[in-house]
mmCIF file of C-alpha atoms and ligand atoms in Angstrom:
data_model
loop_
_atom_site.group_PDB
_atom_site.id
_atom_site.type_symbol
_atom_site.label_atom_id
_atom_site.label_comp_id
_atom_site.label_asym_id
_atom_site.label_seq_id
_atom_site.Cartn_x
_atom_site.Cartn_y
_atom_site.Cartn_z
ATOM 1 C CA UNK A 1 111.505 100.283 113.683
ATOM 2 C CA UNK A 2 113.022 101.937 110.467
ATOM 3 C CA UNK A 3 115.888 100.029 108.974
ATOM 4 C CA UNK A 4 119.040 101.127 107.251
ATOM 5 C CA UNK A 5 118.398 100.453 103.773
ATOM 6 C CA UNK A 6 121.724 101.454 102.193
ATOM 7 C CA UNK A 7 121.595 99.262 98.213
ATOM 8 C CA UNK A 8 119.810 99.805 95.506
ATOM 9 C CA UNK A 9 118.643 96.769 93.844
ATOM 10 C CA UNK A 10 117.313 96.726 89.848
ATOM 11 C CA UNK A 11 114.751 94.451 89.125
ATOM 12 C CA UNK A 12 112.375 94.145 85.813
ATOM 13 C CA UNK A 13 111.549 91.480 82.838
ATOM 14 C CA UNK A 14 114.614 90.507 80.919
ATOM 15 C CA UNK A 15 115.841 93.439 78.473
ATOM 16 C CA UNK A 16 114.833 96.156 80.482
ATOM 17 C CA UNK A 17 118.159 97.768 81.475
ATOM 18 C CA UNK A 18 119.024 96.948 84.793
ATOM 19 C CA UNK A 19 122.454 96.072 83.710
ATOM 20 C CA UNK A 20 123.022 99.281 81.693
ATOM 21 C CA UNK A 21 121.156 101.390 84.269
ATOM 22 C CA UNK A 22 123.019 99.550 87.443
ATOM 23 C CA UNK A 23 126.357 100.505 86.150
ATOM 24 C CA UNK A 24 125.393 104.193 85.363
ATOM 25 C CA UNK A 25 124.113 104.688 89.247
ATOM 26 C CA UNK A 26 127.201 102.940 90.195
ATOM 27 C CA UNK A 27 129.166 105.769 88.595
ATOM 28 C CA UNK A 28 127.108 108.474 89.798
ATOM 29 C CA UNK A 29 126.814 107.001 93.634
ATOM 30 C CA UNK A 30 130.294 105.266 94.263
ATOM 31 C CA UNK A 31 128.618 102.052 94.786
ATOM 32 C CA UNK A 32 130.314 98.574 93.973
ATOM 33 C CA UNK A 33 128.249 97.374 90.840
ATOM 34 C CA UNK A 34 126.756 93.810 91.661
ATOM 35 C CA UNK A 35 124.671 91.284 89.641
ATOM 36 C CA UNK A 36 123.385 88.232 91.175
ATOM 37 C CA UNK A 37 122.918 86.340 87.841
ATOM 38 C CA UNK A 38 126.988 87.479 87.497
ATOM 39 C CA UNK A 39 127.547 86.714 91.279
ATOM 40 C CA UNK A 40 125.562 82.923 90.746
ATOM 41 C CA UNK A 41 127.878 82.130 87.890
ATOM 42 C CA UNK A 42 130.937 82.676 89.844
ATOM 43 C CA UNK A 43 129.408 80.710 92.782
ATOM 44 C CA UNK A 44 129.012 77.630 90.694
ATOM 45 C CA UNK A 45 131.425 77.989 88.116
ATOM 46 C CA UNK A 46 129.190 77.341 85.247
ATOM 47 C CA UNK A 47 126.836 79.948 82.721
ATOM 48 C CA UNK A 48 123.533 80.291 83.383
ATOM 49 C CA UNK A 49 122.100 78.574 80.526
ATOM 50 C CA UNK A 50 123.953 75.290 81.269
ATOM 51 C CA UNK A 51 122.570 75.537 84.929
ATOM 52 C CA UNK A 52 118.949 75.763 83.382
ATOM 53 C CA UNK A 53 120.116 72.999 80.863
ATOM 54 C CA UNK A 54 121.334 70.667 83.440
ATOM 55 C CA UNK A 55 120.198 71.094 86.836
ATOM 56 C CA UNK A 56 116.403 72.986 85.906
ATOM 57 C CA UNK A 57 114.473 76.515 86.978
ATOM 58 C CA UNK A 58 114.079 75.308 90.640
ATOM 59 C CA UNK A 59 117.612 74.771 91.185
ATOM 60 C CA UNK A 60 118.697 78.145 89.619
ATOM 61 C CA UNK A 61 115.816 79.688 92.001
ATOM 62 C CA UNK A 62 117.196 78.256 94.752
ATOM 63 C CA UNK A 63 120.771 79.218 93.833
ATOM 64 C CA UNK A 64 119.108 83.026 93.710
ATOM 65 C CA UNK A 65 117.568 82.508 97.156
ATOM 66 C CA UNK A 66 120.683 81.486 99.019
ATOM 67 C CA UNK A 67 122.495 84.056 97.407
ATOM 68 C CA UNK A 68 119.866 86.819 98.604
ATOM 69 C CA UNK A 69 120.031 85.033 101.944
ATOM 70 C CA UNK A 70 124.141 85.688 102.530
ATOM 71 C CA UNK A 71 123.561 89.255 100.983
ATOM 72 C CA UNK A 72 121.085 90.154 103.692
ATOM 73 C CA UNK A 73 123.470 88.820 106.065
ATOM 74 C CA UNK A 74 126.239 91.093 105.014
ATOM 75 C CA UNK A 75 126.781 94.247 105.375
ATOM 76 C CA UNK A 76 125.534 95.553 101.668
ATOM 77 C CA UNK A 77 125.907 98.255 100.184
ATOM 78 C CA UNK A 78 126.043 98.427 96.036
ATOM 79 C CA UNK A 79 123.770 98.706 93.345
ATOM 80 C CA UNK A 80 122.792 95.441 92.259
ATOM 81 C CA UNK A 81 120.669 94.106 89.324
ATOM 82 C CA UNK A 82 119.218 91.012 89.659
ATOM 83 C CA UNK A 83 117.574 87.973 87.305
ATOM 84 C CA UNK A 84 114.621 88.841 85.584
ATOM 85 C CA UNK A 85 112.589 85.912 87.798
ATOM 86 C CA UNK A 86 114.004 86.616 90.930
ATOM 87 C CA UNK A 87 110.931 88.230 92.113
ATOM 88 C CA UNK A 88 108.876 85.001 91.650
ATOM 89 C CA UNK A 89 109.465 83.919 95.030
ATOM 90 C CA UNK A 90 107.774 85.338 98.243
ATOM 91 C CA UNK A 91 111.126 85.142 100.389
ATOM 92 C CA UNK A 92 113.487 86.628 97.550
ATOM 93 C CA UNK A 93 110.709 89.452 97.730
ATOM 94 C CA UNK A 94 111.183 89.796 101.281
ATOM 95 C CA UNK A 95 114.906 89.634 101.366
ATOM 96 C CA UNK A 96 114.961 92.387 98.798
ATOM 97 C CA UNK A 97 112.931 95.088 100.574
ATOM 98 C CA UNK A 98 115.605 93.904 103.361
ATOM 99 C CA UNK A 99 118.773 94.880 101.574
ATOM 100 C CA UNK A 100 117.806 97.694 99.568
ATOM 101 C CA UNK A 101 115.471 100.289 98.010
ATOM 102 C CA UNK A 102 114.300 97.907 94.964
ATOM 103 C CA UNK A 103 113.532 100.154 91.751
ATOM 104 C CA UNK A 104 111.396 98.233 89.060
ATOM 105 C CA UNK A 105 112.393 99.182 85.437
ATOM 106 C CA UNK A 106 109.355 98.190 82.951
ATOM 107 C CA UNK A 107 109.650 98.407 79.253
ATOM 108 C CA UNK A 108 107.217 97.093 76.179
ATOM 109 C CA UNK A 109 106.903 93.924 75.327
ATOM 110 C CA UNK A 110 107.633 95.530 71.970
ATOM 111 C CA UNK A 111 110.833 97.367 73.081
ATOM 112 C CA UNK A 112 111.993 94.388 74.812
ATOM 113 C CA UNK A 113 111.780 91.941 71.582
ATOM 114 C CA UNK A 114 113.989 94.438 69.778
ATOM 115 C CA UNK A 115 116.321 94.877 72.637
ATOM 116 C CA UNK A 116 117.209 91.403 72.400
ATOM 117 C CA UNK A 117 116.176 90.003 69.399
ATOM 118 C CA UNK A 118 119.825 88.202 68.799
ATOM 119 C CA UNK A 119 120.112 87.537 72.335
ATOM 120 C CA UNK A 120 120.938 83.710 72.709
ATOM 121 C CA UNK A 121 121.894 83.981 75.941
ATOM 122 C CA UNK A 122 118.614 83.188 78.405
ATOM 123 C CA UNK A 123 117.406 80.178 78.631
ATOM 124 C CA UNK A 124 113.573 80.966 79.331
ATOM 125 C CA UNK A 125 113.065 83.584 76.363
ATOM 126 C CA UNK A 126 114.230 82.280 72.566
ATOM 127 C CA UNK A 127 115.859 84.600 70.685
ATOM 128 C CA UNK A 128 113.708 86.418 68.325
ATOM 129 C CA UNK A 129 110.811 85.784 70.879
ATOM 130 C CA UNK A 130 107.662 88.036 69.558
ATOM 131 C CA UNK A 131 106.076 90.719 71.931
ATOM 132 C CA UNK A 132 103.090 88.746 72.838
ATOM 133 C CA UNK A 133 105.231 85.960 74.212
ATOM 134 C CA UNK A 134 106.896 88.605 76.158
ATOM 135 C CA UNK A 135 103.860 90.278 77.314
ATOM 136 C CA UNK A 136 102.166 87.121 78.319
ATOM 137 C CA UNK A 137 105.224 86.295 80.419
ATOM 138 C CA UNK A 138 105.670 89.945 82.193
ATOM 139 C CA UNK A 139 101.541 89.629 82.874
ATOM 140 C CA UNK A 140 101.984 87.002 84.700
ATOM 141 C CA UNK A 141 105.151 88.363 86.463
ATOM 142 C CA UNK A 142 103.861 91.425 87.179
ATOM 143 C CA UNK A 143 102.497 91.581 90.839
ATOM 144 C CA UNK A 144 105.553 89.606 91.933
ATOM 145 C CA UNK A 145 107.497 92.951 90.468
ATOM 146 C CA UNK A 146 105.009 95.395 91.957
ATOM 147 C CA UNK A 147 104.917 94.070 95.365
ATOM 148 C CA UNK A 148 108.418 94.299 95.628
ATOM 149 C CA UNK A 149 109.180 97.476 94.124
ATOM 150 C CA UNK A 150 109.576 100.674 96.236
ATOM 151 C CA UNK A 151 110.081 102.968 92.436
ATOM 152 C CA UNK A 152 108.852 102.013 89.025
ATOM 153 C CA UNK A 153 110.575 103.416 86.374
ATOM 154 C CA UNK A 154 109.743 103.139 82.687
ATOM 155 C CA UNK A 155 112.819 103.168 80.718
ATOM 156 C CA UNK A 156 111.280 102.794 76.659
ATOM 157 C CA UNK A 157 112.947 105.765 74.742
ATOM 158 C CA UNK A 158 115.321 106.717 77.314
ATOM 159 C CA UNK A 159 119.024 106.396 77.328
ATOM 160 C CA UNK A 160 120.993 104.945 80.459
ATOM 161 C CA UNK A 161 121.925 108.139 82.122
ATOM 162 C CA UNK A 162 118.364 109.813 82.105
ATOM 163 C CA UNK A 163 117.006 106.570 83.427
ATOM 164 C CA UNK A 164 119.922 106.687 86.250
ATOM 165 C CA UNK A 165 118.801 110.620 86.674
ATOM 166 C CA UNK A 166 115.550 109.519 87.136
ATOM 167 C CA UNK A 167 115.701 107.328 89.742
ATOM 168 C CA UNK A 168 118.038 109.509 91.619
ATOM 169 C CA UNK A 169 116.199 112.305 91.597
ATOM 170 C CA UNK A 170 113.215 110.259 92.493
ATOM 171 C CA UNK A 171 115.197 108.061 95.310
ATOM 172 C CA UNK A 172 116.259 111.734 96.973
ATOM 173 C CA UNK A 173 112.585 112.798 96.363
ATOM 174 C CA UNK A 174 111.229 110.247 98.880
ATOM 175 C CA UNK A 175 114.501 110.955 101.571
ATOM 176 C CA UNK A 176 116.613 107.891 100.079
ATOM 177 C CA UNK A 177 120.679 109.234 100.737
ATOM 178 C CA UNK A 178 122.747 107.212 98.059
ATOM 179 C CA UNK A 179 126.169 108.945 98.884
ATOM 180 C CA UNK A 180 128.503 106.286 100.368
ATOM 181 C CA UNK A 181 129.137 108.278 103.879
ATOM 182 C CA UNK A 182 125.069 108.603 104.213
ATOM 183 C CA UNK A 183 123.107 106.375 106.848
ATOM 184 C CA UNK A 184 120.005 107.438 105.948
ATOM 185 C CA UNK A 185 117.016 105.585 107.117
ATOM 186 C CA UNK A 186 114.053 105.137 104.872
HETATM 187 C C1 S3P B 1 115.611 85.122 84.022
HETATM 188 C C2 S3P B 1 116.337 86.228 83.679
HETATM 189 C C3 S3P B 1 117.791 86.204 83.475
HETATM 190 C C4 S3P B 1 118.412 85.054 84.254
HETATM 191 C C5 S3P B 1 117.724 83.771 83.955
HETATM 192 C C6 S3P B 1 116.236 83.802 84.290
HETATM 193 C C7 S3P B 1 114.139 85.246 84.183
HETATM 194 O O1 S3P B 1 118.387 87.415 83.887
HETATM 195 O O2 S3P B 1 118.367 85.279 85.642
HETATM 196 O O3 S3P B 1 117.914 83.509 82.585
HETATM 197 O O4 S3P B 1 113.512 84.308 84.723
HETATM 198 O O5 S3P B 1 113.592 86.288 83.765
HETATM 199 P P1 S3P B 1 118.224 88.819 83.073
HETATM 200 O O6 S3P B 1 116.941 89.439 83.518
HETATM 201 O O7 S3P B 1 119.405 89.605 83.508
HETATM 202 O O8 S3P B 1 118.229 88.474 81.636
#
């Protein structure tokens, strides 16, 4: 039975542009801009850092779980980058190929270290971190990405709006609708 798959949800390794990228194909589509790391924060009143700091990994992963569990329950429809890690669990996989067309933006490890290289701001990647860190990480990552990714798009060298172009043209390409009055069914 085909589904109505209406979202489009960013994933990828920390530093690859899903924020950037989610808020130029919320421009282009009409689509409420979402962010569950953004959407987590507001849930529990508290930065993501000091959630890592005081309550641990396993509770933030949990906090992404529920949160993927109300959004398939709801009647989505947004663009919505997500946590670098929220891929690392089977069901968050699942619930994302439920409530949208998942697009997996990849970058170098080497892009990535410059990208955020004064970034103080997530807990499980130092600022400054070197590329092999970063590639050792996104290694061990990267089925968890694949498996739930409908569209991989490389974004090293490209600027926010070709990426967005890119993944438009490509969503359209394999008879994805992102206009708001659309119920296409993929
Ligand atoms: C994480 C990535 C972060 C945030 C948290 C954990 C990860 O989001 O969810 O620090 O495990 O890769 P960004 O990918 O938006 O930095």
């Amino acid at each position: 039975m085909n589904e109505i798959r209406r979202s489009i949800i960013l994933t990828g390794y920390m530093g690859c542009g899903k924020t950037t990228v989610g808020r130029e194909l919320s421009l282009r589509t009409g689509k409420v801009l979402a962010d569950t790391d953004e959407m987590i924060v507001e849930r529990e009143n508290c930065p993501v850092p000091q959630i890592f700091a005081e309550k641990g990994e396993p509770y933030f992963r949990d906090l992404e779980t529920k949160l993927l569990r109300d959004l398939d329950a709801g009647e989505t429809d947004m663009v919505c980058s997500t946590g670098g890690g929220i891929v690392l669990r089977r069901e968050n996989r699942e619930l994302l190929k439920k409530i949208g067309f998942t697009v997996w933006l990849t970058a170098s490890p080497e892009t990535i270290s410059e990208r955020l290289a004064s970034d103080r701001e997530r807990p499980l990647l130092p600022a400054g971190a070197d590329p092999e860190r970063i590639r050792v990480m996104i290694k061990e990552r990267t089925e968890a990405y694949k498996e739930s990714a409908d569209l991989i798009v490389r974004t090293d060298g490209k600027k926010p709006e070709e990426i967005a172009d890119e993944i438009l043209d490509k969503l359209q390409g394999q008879g994805y609708c992102f206009e708001n009055s659309c119920d296409q069914r993929t």
